[in-house]
Short mmCIF file of C-alpha atoms in Angstrom, two decimals:
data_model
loop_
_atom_site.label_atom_id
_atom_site.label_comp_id
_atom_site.label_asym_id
_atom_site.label_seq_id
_atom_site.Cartn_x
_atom_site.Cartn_y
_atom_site.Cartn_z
CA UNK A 1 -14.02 -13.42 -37.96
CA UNK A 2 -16.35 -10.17 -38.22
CA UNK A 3 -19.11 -12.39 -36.81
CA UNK A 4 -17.12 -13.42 -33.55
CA UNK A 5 -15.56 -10.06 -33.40
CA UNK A 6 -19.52 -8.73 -32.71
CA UNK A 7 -19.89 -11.52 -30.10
CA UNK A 8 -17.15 -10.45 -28.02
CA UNK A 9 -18.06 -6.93 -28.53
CA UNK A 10 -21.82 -7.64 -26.98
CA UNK A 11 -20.48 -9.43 -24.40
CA UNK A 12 -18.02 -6.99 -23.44
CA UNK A 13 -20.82 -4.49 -23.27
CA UNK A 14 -23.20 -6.23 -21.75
CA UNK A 15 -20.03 -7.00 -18.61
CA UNK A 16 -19.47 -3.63 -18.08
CA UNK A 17 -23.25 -2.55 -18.26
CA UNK A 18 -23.42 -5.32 -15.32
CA UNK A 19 -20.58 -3.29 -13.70
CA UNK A 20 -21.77 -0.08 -14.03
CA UNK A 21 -25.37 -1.03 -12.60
CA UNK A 22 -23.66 -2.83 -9.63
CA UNK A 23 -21.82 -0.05 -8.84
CA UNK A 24 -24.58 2.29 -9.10
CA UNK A 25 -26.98 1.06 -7.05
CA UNK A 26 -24.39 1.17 -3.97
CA UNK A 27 -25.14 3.78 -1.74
CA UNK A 28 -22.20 5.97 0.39
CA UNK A 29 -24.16 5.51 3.25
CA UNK A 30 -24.58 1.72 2.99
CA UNK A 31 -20.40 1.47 3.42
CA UNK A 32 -20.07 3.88 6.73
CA UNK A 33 -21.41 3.36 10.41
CA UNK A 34 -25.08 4.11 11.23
CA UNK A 35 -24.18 6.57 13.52
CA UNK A 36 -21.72 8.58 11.11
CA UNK A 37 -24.40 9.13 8.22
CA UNK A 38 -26.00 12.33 9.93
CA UNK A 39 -22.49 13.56 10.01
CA UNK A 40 -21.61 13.03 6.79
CA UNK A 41 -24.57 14.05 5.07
CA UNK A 42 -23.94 17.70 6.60
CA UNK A 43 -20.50 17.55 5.35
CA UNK A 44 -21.16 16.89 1.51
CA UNK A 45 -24.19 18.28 1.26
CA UNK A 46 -24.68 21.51 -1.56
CA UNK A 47 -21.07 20.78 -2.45
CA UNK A 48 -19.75 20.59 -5.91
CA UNK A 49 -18.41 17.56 -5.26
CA UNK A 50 -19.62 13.75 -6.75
CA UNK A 51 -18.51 10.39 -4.89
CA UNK A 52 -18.16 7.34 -6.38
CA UNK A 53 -17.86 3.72 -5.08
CA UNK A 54 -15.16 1.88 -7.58
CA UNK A 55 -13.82 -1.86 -7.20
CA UNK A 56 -10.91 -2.24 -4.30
CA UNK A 57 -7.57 -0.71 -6.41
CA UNK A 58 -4.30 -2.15 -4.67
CA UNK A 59 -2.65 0.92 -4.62
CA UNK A 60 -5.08 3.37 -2.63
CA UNK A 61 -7.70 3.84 -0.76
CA UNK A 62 -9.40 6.64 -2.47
CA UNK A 63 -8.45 9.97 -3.88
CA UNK A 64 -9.62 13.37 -4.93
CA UNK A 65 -9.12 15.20 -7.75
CA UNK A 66 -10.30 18.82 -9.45
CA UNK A 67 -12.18 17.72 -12.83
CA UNK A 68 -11.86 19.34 -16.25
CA UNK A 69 -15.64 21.01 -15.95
CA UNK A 70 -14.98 23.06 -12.45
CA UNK A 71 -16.28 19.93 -10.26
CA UNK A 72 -14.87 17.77 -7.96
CA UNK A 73 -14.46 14.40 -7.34
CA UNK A 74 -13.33 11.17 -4.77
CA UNK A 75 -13.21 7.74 -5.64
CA UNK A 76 -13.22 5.54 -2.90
CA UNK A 77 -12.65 1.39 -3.12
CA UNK A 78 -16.03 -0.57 -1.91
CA UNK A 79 -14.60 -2.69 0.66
CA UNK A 80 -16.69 -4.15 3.71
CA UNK A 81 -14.56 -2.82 6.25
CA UNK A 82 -16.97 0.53 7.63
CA UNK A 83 -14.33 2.33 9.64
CA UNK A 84 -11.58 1.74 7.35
CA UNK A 85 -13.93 3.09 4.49
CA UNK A 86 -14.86 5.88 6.61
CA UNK A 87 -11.87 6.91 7.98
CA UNK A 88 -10.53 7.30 3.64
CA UNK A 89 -13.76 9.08 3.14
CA UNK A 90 -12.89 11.65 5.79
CA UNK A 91 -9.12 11.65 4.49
CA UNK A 92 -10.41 12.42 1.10
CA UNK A 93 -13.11 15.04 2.06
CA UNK A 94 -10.66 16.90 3.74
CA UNK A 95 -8.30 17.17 0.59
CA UNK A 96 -11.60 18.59 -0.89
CA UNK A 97 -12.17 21.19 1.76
CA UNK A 98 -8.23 22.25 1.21
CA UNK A 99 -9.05 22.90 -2.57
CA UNK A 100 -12.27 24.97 -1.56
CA UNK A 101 -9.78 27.14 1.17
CA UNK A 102 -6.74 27.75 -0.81
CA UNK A 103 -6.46 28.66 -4.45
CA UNK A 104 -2.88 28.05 -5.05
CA UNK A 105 -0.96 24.84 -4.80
CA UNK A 106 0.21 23.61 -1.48
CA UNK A 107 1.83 20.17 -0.39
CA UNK A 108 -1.02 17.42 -0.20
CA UNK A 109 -0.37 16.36 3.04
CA UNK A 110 0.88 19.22 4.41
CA UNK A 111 -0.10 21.35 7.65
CA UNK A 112 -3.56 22.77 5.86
CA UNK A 113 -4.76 19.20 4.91
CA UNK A 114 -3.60 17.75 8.34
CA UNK A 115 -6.03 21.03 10.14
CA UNK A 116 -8.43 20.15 7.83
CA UNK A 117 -8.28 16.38 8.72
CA UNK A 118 -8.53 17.12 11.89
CA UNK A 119 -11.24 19.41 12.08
CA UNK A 120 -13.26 16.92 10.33
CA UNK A 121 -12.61 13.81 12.01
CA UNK A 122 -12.99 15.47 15.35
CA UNK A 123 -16.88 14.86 15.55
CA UNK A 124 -16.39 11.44 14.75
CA UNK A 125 -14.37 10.59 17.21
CA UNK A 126 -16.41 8.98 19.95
CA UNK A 127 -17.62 5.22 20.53
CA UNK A 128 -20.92 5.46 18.75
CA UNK A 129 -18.71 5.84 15.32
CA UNK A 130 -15.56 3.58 16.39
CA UNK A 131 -15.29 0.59 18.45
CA UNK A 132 -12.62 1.18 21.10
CA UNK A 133 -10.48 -1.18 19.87
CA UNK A 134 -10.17 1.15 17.39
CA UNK A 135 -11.06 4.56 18.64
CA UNK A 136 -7.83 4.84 21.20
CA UNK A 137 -5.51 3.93 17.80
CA UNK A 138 -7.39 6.23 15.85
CA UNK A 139 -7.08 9.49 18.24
CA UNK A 140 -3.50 9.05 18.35
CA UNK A 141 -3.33 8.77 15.04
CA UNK A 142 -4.87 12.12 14.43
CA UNK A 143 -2.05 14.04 16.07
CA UNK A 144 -0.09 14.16 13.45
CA UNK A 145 -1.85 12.45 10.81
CA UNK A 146 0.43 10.77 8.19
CA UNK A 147 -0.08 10.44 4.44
CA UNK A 148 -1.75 7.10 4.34
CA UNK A 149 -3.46 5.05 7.80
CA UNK A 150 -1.27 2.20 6.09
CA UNK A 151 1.86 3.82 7.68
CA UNK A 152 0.42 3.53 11.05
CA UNK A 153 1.09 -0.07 12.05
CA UNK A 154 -1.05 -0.08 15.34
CA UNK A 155 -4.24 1.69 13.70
CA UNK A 156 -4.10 -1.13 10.73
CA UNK A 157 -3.65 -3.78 13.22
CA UNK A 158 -6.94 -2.66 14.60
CA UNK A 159 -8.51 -2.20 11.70
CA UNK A 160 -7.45 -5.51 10.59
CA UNK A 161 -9.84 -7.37 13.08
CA UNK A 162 -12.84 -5.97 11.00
CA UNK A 163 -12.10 -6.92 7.87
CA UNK A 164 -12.54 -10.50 6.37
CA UNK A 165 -9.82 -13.10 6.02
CA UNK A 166 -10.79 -15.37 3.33
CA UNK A 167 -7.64 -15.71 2.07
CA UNK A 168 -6.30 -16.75 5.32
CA UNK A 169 -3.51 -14.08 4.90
CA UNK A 170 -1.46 -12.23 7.92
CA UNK A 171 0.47 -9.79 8.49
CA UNK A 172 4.15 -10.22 7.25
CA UNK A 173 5.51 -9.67 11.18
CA UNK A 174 4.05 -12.73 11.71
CA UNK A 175 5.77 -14.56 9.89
CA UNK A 176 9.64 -16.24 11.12
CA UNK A 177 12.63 -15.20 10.03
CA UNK A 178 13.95 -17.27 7.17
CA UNK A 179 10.33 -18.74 6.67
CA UNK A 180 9.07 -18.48 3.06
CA UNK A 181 5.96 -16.38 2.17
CA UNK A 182 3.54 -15.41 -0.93
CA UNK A 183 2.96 -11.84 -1.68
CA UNK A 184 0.81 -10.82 -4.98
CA UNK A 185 0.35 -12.89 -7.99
CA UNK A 186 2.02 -15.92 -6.22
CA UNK A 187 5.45 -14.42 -5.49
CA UNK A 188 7.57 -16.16 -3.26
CA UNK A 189 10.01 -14.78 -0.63
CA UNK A 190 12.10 -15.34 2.25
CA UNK A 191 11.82 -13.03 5.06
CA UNK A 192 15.85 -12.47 6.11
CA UNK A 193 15.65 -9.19 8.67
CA UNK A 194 14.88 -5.90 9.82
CA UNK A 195 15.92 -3.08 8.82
CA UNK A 196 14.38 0.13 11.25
CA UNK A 197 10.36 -0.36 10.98
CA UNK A 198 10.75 -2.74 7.48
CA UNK A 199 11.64 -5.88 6.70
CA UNK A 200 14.11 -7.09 3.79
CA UNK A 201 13.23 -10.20 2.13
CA UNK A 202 14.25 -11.90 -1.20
CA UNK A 203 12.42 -13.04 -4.11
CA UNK A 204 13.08 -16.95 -4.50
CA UNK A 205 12.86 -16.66 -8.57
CA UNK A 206 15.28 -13.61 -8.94
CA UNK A 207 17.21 -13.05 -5.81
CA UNK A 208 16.42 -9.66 -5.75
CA UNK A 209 15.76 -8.00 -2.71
CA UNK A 210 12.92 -5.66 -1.21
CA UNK A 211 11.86 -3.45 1.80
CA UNK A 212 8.03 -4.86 2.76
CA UNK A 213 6.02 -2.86 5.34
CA UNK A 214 5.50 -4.68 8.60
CA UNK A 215 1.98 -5.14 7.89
CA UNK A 216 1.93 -6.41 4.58
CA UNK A 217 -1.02 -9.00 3.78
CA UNK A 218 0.71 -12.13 2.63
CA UNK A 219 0.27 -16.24 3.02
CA UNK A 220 2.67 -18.83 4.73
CA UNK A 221 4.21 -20.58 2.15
CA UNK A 222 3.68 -24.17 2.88
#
């Protein structure tokens, strides 16, 4: 027992050894556009602030935080998508440049992080950065930036056409009323109506039912 207990324990290191060295070697500027690294270097550069690449969470994006020892830090997911990984690197930075500017607490995406988003994005809006496909979606967006870029339905759309699809998902609009679908971990529902900009639909299994976001990634259940 002690003998196989060591076994799993050196493999167990030696997995997230592996992990920590692919991670590492990743570079910020290997996961942005070519003509956005110039920009971004002048933003983060002879700030207290570290950056680190972590594996795709299903939950966010990325996200910033005040650390323990007086630094700062963002974790962003390494996805293959460059403008949706820049656009969450901007989103994050300026959540940074908030905590630099005020002292006390304010609302986290309130008016000083939306002028903050703003002021940063601003330089990056132009087609060098951002396809147009993209671009027009992305400036509107800015106006009155929401929370998350998962709230605006047109921008993800966009974004959408620039990511891969080897999981031959789509977007839950797509799919017919009273068709059956998969979402996550193989859970199967029936998509019944609309309710404003959602969609109810039933889980199969318990016959309980939920609001899913328009664009929701999920597979035609055949």
């Amino acid at each position: 027992m002690t003998f196989l207990l060591m076994v799993i324990s050196i493999i167990m290191v030696k997995y997230y050894l592996y992990q920590f060295q692919t991670l590492k070697v990743i570079s910020l500027f290997d996961l942005i556009p070519v003509c956005s690294k110039e920009l971004i270097s002048e933003l983060i550069k002879n700030e207290n602030l570290s950056i680190k690449i972590v594996k795709s969470r299903k939950t966010k994006h990325g996200d910033f935080r005040s650390l323990k020892d007086g630094k700062f830090q963002i974790t962003l997911n390494h996805i293959d998508n460059k403008f949706r990984f820049l656009i969450t690197l901007i989103h994050e930075l300026a959540h940074f440049k908030v905590s630099q500017s005020f002292k006390y607490r304010v609302n986290p995406h309130g008016i000083e992080w939306k002028k903050n988003y703003k002021h940063l994005m601003l330089p990056f809006l132009n087609n060098k950065i951002f396809p147009d496909d993209i671009l027009k979606f992305l400036a509107l967006h800015m106006v009155n930036p929401p929370a998350t870029t998962d709230s605006d339905i047109d921008l993800v759309i966009a974004l959408q056409k620039y990511e891969p699809n080897e999981d031959n998902k789509i977007f839950l609009f797509q799919v017919p009323f009273n068709d059956l679908f998969v979402f996550q971990e193989n859970k199967s529902f029936i998509k019944l109506h609309k309710r404003r900009k959602r969609y109810i639909c039933k889980n199969i299994l318990t016959g309980r039912k939920f609001l899913f976001s328009p664009v929701a990634r999920v597979k035609l259940n055949k």
